[in-house]
Short mmCIF file of C-alpha atoms in Angstrom, two decimals:
data_model
loop_
_atom_site.label_atom_id
_atom_site.label_comp_id
_atom_site.label_asym_id
_atom_site.label_seq_id
_atom_site.Cartn_x
_atom_site.Cartn_y
_atom_site.Cartn_z
CA MET C 1356 -26.73 18.13 16.38
CA SER C 1357 -29.14 16.89 19.18
CA PHE C 1358 -27.81 16.41 22.59
CA LEU C 1359 -28.00 12.52 21.95
CA ASP C 1360 -26.20 12.72 18.68
CA SER C 1361 -23.43 14.83 20.50
CA LEU C 1362 -23.15 12.44 23.24
CA PHE C 1363 -22.86 9.48 20.52
CA SER C 1364 -20.44 11.27 18.64
CA GLN C 1365 -17.97 11.54 21.69
CA TRP C 1366 -17.83 7.69 21.70
CA SER C 1367 -18.50 6.46 17.87
CA CYS C 1368 -15.72 6.09 15.36
CA ASP C 1369 -17.17 8.79 12.86
CA MET C 1370 -15.78 8.29 9.28
CA ALA C 1371 -15.47 9.76 5.86
CA ILE C 1372 -15.57 7.88 2.79
CA ASP C 1373 -14.48 8.28 -0.75
CA LEU C 1374 -16.46 5.91 -2.42
CA GLY C 1375 -14.86 5.70 -5.88
CA THR C 1376 -15.41 3.61 -9.06
CA ALA C 1377 -11.58 2.43 -8.95
CA ASN C 1378 -10.83 3.03 -5.03
CA THR C 1379 -12.19 3.49 -1.73
CA LEU C 1380 -10.68 5.79 0.84
CA VAL C 1381 -11.76 5.99 4.54
CA ALA C 1382 -10.47 8.50 6.87
CA VAL C 1383 -11.63 8.15 10.86
CA SER C 1384 -12.16 11.36 13.04
CA GLY C 1385 -8.85 12.13 14.88
CA GLU C 1386 -6.68 9.49 12.88
CA GLY C 1387 -6.58 10.58 9.42
CA ILE C 1388 -6.77 8.36 6.21
CA VAL C 1389 -6.74 4.53 7.76
CA LEU C 1390 -7.67 2.61 4.48
CA ASN C 1391 -6.89 2.95 0.80
CA GLU C 1392 -8.32 -0.17 -1.38
CA PRO C 1393 -9.54 -0.90 -4.81
CA SER C 1394 -13.35 -0.70 -5.11
CA VAL C 1395 -13.17 -4.53 -5.97
CA VAL C 1396 -15.32 -7.70 -4.87
CA ALA C 1397 -14.83 -11.34 -5.38
CA ILE C 1398 -17.89 -13.52 -5.15
CA ASP C 1399 -18.08 -17.46 -5.07
CA ASN C 1400 -21.11 -17.87 -7.15
CA GLU C 1401 -21.78 -21.35 -6.04
CA VAL C 1402 -22.55 -20.58 -2.45
CA ASN C 1403 -23.06 -16.68 -3.39
CA ARG C 1404 -20.97 -15.50 -0.82
CA VAL C 1405 -18.31 -12.63 -0.68
CA ILE C 1406 -14.86 -14.03 -0.62
CA SER C 1407 -12.61 -11.24 -0.89
CA VAL C 1408 -12.80 -7.64 -0.89
CA GLY C 1409 -10.31 -4.68 -1.93
CA SER C 1410 -6.45 -5.34 -2.85
CA GLU C 1411 -6.92 -9.13 -2.34
CA ALA C 1412 -9.96 -9.36 -4.94
CA ARG C 1413 -8.09 -7.04 -7.12
CA GLU C 1414 -5.19 -9.47 -7.53
CA MET C 1415 -7.84 -12.01 -8.88
CA ILE C 1416 -8.87 -10.17 -12.06
CA GLY C 1417 -8.05 -12.13 -14.80
CA ARG C 1418 -6.95 -14.98 -12.97
CA ASN C 1419 -10.38 -16.28 -11.26
CA PRO C 1420 -11.72 -19.73 -12.04
CA GLY C 1421 -15.27 -19.89 -13.43
CA ASN C 1422 -17.06 -20.34 -10.04
CA ILE C 1423 -15.71 -16.91 -9.05
CA SER C 1424 -16.74 -13.62 -10.26
CA VAL C 1425 -14.59 -10.46 -9.81
CA GLU C 1426 -16.66 -7.38 -9.91
CA ARG C 1427 -16.48 -3.67 -9.41
CA PRO C 1428 -20.01 -2.71 -7.74
CA LEU C 1429 -19.84 0.86 -8.71
CA ALA C 1430 -20.07 2.09 -12.25
CA ASP C 1431 -19.57 5.64 -13.51
CA GLY C 1432 -19.31 6.89 -9.89
CA VAL C 1433 -22.90 5.25 -8.96
CA ILE C 1434 -23.98 1.90 -7.77
CA ALA C 1435 -24.18 -0.63 -10.13
CA ASP C 1436 -24.86 -3.74 -7.83
CA TYR C 1437 -26.51 -2.48 -4.40
CA ASP C 1438 -25.92 -5.78 -2.43
CA VAL C 1439 -22.29 -6.16 -3.25
CA THR C 1440 -21.97 -2.38 -2.65
CA GLU C 1441 -23.36 -2.69 0.72
CA ALA C 1442 -21.09 -5.89 1.33
CA MET C 1443 -17.99 -4.01 0.41
CA LEU C 1444 -19.05 -0.87 2.67
CA SER C 1445 -19.59 -3.07 5.56
CA HIS C 1446 -16.21 -4.86 5.16
CA PHE C 1447 -14.17 -1.30 4.61
CA ILE C 1448 -16.25 0.07 7.70
CA SER C 1449 -15.32 -2.87 10.00
CA LYS C 1450 -11.76 -2.83 8.67
CA ALA C 1451 -11.24 0.84 9.34
CA ASN C 1452 -12.58 0.05 12.99
CA PRO C 1453 -11.33 -3.12 14.03
CA LYS C 1454 -11.54 -2.24 17.94
CA THR C 1455 -15.37 -2.03 17.76
CA ARG C 1456 -17.05 -2.93 20.97
CA LEU C 1457 -20.58 -4.20 21.50
CA TRP C 1458 -21.43 -0.76 23.57
CA GLN C 1459 -19.83 1.64 21.01
CA PRO C 1460 -22.43 3.67 19.04
CA LYS C 1461 -22.71 3.08 15.13
CA PRO C 1462 -20.66 5.88 13.32
CA ARG C 1463 -21.54 8.90 11.48
CA ILE C 1464 -20.39 8.63 7.82
CA VAL C 1465 -19.80 11.51 5.35
CA ILE C 1466 -19.48 10.04 1.83
CA CYS C 1467 -19.04 11.35 -1.53
CA ILE C 1468 -21.12 11.14 -4.50
CA PRO C 1469 -21.00 12.80 -8.25
CA CYS C 1470 -22.62 16.01 -8.74
CA GLY C 1471 -24.58 14.64 -11.61
CA VAL C 1472 -26.32 11.92 -9.80
CA THR C 1473 -30.33 11.44 -9.60
CA SER C 1474 -32.35 11.23 -6.56
CA VAL C 1475 -32.49 7.55 -7.02
CA GLU C 1476 -28.90 7.19 -7.23
CA LYS C 1477 -28.38 9.25 -4.00
CA ARG C 1478 -30.98 7.49 -2.44
CA ALA C 1479 -29.08 4.10 -3.26
CA VAL C 1480 -25.94 5.10 -1.55
CA PHE C 1481 -27.57 6.76 1.32
CA GLU C 1482 -29.40 3.31 1.98
CA ALA C 1483 -26.30 1.05 1.30
CA THR C 1484 -24.18 3.46 3.89
CA ILE C 1485 -26.95 3.18 6.50
CA GLN C 1486 -27.06 -0.76 5.90
CA ALA C 1487 -23.56 -1.05 6.07
CA GLY C 1488 -23.50 0.22 9.65
CA ALA C 1489 -23.80 3.91 9.64
CA ARG C 1490 -25.94 5.40 12.58
CA GLN C 1491 -26.35 8.66 10.28
CA ALA C 1492 -24.97 9.09 6.52
CA PHE C 1493 -24.34 12.53 4.78
CA LEU C 1494 -23.83 12.89 1.23
CA LEU C 1495 -21.39 15.34 0.00
CA GLU C 1496 -20.96 16.27 -3.58
CA GLU C 1497 -17.42 15.24 -4.86
CA PRO C 1498 -16.18 18.67 -6.31
CA MET C 1499 -17.13 20.15 -3.13
CA ALA C 1500 -15.50 17.95 -0.81
CA ALA C 1501 -12.25 17.91 -3.12
CA ALA C 1502 -12.40 21.94 -2.69
CA ILE C 1503 -12.45 21.57 0.92
CA GLY C 1504 -9.96 18.96 1.23
CA ALA C 1505 -7.36 21.10 -0.73
CA GLY C 1506 -8.17 24.42 1.17
CA LEU C 1507 -9.98 26.41 -1.42
CA PRO C 1508 -12.02 29.39 0.10
CA VAL C 1509 -15.23 27.80 -0.59
CA GLU C 1510 -17.41 29.80 1.90
CA GLU C 1511 -16.15 32.94 0.42
CA PRO C 1512 -17.55 35.11 -2.32
CA THR C 1513 -15.08 34.41 -4.89
CA GLY C 1514 -15.13 31.87 -7.58
CA SER C 1515 -13.00 28.62 -7.60
CA MET C 1516 -13.25 26.05 -9.89
CA VAL C 1517 -12.38 22.15 -9.37
CA ILE C 1518 -11.92 19.63 -12.02
CA ASP C 1519 -12.01 16.22 -10.20
CA ILE C 1520 -11.16 13.16 -12.42
CA GLY C 1521 -11.73 10.09 -10.67
CA GLY C 1522 -11.99 6.66 -12.18
CA GLY C 1523 -15.51 6.57 -13.36
CA THR C 1524 -16.52 10.28 -13.48
CA THR C 1525 -14.97 13.68 -14.17
CA GLU C 1526 -16.69 16.42 -11.98
CA ILE C 1527 -16.14 19.94 -13.28
CA ALA C 1528 -17.87 22.70 -10.78
CA VAL C 1529 -17.56 26.21 -10.21
CA ILE C 1530 -17.99 26.89 -6.37
CA SER C 1531 -18.72 30.19 -4.50
CA LEU C 1532 -20.44 30.85 -0.89
CA GLY C 1533 -20.26 27.46 0.25
CA GLY C 1534 -22.33 26.14 -2.83
CA ILE C 1535 -21.94 24.86 -6.31
CA VAL C 1536 -22.87 27.24 -8.93
CA THR C 1537 -22.59 25.51 -12.02
CA SER C 1538 -21.17 21.97 -12.53
CA ARG C 1539 -20.76 19.05 -15.10
CA SER C 1540 -20.61 15.68 -14.41
CA LEU C 1541 -18.74 13.34 -17.37
CA ARG C 1542 -18.77 9.61 -16.99
CA ILE C 1543 -15.51 9.76 -18.68
CA ALA C 1544 -12.51 9.52 -16.33
CA GLY C 1545 -9.46 7.25 -15.55
CA ASN C 1546 -11.34 3.87 -16.49
CA GLU C 1547 -11.94 5.28 -19.82
CA PHE C 1548 -8.46 6.17 -20.35
CA ASP C 1549 -7.50 2.64 -19.58
CA GLU C 1550 -10.01 1.16 -22.14
CA ALA C 1551 -8.66 3.72 -24.50
CA ILE C 1552 -5.27 2.52 -24.28
CA ALA C 1553 -6.13 -1.13 -24.66
CA ARG C 1554 -8.09 -0.44 -27.72
CA HIS C 1555 -5.21 1.63 -29.24
CA VAL C 1556 -2.50 -1.22 -28.57
CA ARG C 1557 -5.13 -3.66 -30.24
CA GLU C 1558 -5.73 -1.78 -33.09
CA VAL C 1559 -2.08 -0.59 -33.86
CA TYR C 1560 -0.07 -3.13 -32.37
CA GLY C 1561 -2.45 -6.41 -32.92
CA LEU C 1562 -1.77 -7.03 -29.12
CA ASN C 1563 -4.69 -7.86 -26.87
CA ILE C 1564 -3.94 -6.60 -23.16
CA GLY C 1565 -5.96 -6.49 -19.99
CA VAL C 1566 -7.18 -3.19 -18.36
CA ARG C 1567 -4.71 -3.83 -15.58
CA THR C 1568 -1.74 -3.55 -17.93
CA ALA C 1569 -3.53 -0.64 -19.72
CA GLU C 1570 -3.60 1.31 -16.13
CA ASP C 1571 0.24 0.48 -15.87
CA ILE C 1572 0.80 1.91 -19.19
CA LYS C 1573 -0.97 5.02 -18.22
CA ILE C 1574 0.83 5.43 -14.83
CA GLY C 1575 4.19 4.45 -16.27
CA ILE C 1576 4.38 6.42 -19.69
CA GLY C 1577 1.14 8.11 -20.12
CA SER C 1578 1.12 11.96 -20.76
CA ALA C 1579 -1.19 14.41 -22.34
CA MET C 1580 1.30 16.35 -23.93
CA PRO C 1581 5.11 15.53 -25.08
CA ILE C 1582 7.27 15.33 -21.94
CA SER C 1583 9.87 18.00 -22.00
CA THR C 1584 12.54 15.58 -20.35
CA GLY C 1585 11.83 13.18 -23.41
CA GLU C 1586 9.59 10.42 -24.18
CA LEU C 1587 9.38 7.26 -22.30
CA ASP C 1588 8.87 3.80 -23.44
CA MET C 1589 7.67 0.55 -21.83
CA GLU C 1590 7.59 -3.16 -22.93
CA ILE C 1591 4.49 -4.93 -22.32
CA SER C 1592 3.13 -8.44 -22.88
CA GLY C 1593 -0.17 -9.60 -24.11
CA ARG C 1594 -1.47 -11.88 -26.70
CA ASP C 1595 -1.02 -11.67 -30.38
CA LEU C 1596 -4.47 -11.35 -32.03
CA ALA C 1597 -3.03 -13.16 -35.26
CA THR C 1598 -1.59 -15.95 -33.67
CA ASN C 1599 -3.17 -16.26 -30.08
CA LEU C 1600 0.21 -16.54 -28.85
CA PRO C 1601 1.93 -14.52 -26.11
CA ARG C 1602 3.98 -11.49 -27.42
CA SER C 1603 5.87 -8.51 -26.12
CA GLU C 1604 6.07 -5.14 -27.68
CA LEU C 1605 8.03 -1.90 -26.80
CA ILE C 1606 5.59 1.21 -26.82
CA GLN C 1607 6.14 4.79 -26.44
CA SER C 1608 4.45 7.81 -24.49
CA GLU C 1609 3.13 9.23 -28.14
CA ASP C 1610 1.14 5.76 -28.57
CA VAL C 1611 -0.62 6.48 -25.27
CA ARG C 1612 -1.25 10.09 -26.26
CA ASP C 1613 -2.76 8.67 -29.59
CA GLY C 1614 -5.08 6.47 -27.43
CA ILE C 1615 -6.21 8.83 -24.77
CA ARG C 1616 -6.88 11.84 -27.19
CA GLY C 1617 -10.61 11.09 -27.66
CA PRO C 1618 -11.47 11.13 -23.70
CA LEU C 1619 -9.21 14.04 -23.21
CA GLN C 1620 -10.79 16.18 -25.55
CA ASP C 1621 -14.38 15.29 -24.26
CA ILE C 1622 -13.16 16.71 -20.80
CA LEU C 1623 -11.65 19.75 -22.37
CA ILE C 1624 -15.10 20.44 -24.04
CA ALA C 1625 -16.80 19.88 -20.89
CA VAL C 1626 -14.55 22.62 -19.11
CA LYS C 1627 -15.37 24.78 -21.70
CA GLU C 1628 -19.14 24.24 -21.64
CA THR C 1629 -18.98 24.79 -17.89
CA PHE C 1630 -16.97 28.28 -18.33
CA LEU C 1631 -19.87 29.23 -20.82
CA GLU C 1632 -22.51 28.91 -17.98
CA THR C 1633 -20.23 30.69 -15.34
CA ASP C 1634 -21.04 34.34 -14.16
CA PRO C 1635 -18.62 36.78 -15.83
CA ASP C 1636 -17.49 37.94 -12.49
CA LEU C 1637 -16.73 34.45 -11.20
CA ALA C 1638 -14.92 33.55 -14.41
CA ALA C 1639 -12.90 36.48 -13.79
CA ASP C 1640 -11.87 35.26 -10.49
CA ILE C 1641 -11.09 31.86 -11.77
CA ILE C 1642 -8.76 33.36 -14.41
CA THR C 1643 -6.92 35.14 -11.43
CA ASN C 1644 -6.88 32.34 -8.87
CA GLY C 1645 -6.48 29.29 -11.48
CA ILE C 1646 -8.46 25.87 -11.81
CA LEU C 1647 -7.65 23.15 -9.33
CA LEU C 1648 -6.89 19.66 -10.82
CA THR C 1649 -7.44 16.97 -8.52
CA GLY C 1650 -8.30 13.25 -8.01
CA GLY C 1651 -6.44 10.23 -9.43
CA GLY C 1652 -6.93 10.98 -13.12
CA ALA C 1653 -5.19 14.69 -12.39
CA LEU C 1654 -1.79 12.68 -11.90
CA LEU C 1655 -1.37 12.05 -15.61
CA LYS C 1656 1.59 13.63 -16.80
CA MET C 1657 1.52 17.12 -18.25
CA LEU C 1658 -2.44 17.14 -17.88
CA ASP C 1659 -2.11 20.54 -16.04
CA VAL C 1660 0.03 22.00 -19.15
CA PHE C 1661 -2.23 20.69 -21.64
CA LEU C 1662 -5.47 22.08 -19.99
CA THR C 1663 -3.67 25.35 -19.43
CA HIS C 1664 -2.37 25.69 -22.98
CA GLU C 1665 -6.05 24.70 -24.24
CA LEU C 1666 -7.98 26.98 -21.85
CA GLU C 1667 -5.62 29.86 -21.55
CA VAL C 1668 -6.07 29.72 -17.94
CA PRO C 1669 -3.80 28.67 -15.25
CA VAL C 1670 -4.45 25.09 -14.25
CA TYR C 1671 -2.48 23.69 -11.45
CA VAL C 1672 -2.54 19.85 -9.89
CA SER C 1673 -3.16 19.45 -6.02
CA ASP C 1674 -0.21 18.14 -3.90
CA THR C 1675 -2.61 15.87 -2.52
CA ALA C 1676 -4.79 15.26 -5.57
CA PHE C 1677 -5.72 11.84 -4.49
CA THR C 1678 -6.75 12.57 -1.07
CA ASN C 1679 -8.74 15.64 -1.24
CA VAL C 1680 -12.29 14.41 -1.65
CA VAL C 1681 -11.67 11.98 1.49
CA MET C 1682 -10.23 14.65 3.65
CA GLY C 1683 -12.71 16.97 2.61
CA CYS C 1684 -15.35 14.63 3.67
CA ALA C 1685 -13.41 14.22 6.77
CA MET C 1686 -13.41 18.02 7.48
CA ALA C 1687 -16.91 18.32 6.81
CA LEU C 1688 -17.66 16.06 9.70
CA GLU C 1689 -16.50 18.67 11.93
CA ASN C 1690 -18.61 21.40 10.26
CA PRO C 1691 -22.52 21.57 10.90
CA ASN C 1692 -22.83 24.19 8.16
CA ALA C 1693 -21.31 21.69 5.45
CA LEU C 1694 -23.40 18.87 7.06
CA GLN C 1695 -26.57 20.90 6.74
CA ARG C 1696 -25.88 21.36 2.79
CA SER C 1697 -25.43 17.86 2.42
CA TYR C 1698 -28.14 15.12 1.27
CA THR C 1699 -29.50 13.08 4.30
CA GLN C 1700 -32.47 11.31 5.24
CA ARG C 1701 -33.31 9.96 8.76
#
């Protein structure tokens, strides 16, 4: 870091951003996590203007009139709409630092990216972050950020495996000596679970439900294996496909498992393929130390038990699964070695 950068950093409000398909989290140096909102933007199409961002915009999904579109500007962990992503980032940066002064330098920002993105996709995230108000932007791969945030020994000569299940992507990586040795980026994650649940309810019960209802089902009664304390049920409402009238239905945890079986198997296969590419010594470390399960999707009930059973390797859910990535980015802000390994372009 140059003398000028060092001087600016004393006065700027440096940030870490977990830019997720489903949610965006922002942490500020010295303050911790200050923002956690859905990655959703509402746009008035008649004047082409952003009218709402985050939680307020999410409430409009399925309730918006024709002149207002509600968009998720990221798809599968990457930018799908550059301009809308830039507007969303700018809003979140301003909201995270409401006391910005005219003389205050722009912040340095560490922002996460999936490990399987192309150079063009990296460039898009970098440019959007700069245009949204960053003085410098550093891109850190999500599994590395999650491992740092969870306190894994990433700098040591020992193998650590991370499975990070977000909204748009599942990131699987083996980490050693401060770098990612081998990885998989699967564009199947929490959103795919929601869509699979909605399809299953439609096919089995003839009931059309929205993705928000499907997400509520996943969180409320979803599980990867039968729940030891007993199955759960939930009453849901939707539109009857035969009559087009509203109807309610009582569904069970078993229905959710049937719906998400396909995406779960895809994730399991990707983990096994990552193991095949892992050096035997590193694999031995992973068998001894276990696999870290992180990200919002890791909170699916019994998922750790399911993976432990299928892989015959201990799998454990991080106590801070939802916040590991953003906290790892925040810790990287204070670590020059981590920033040197990140993607940046001045």
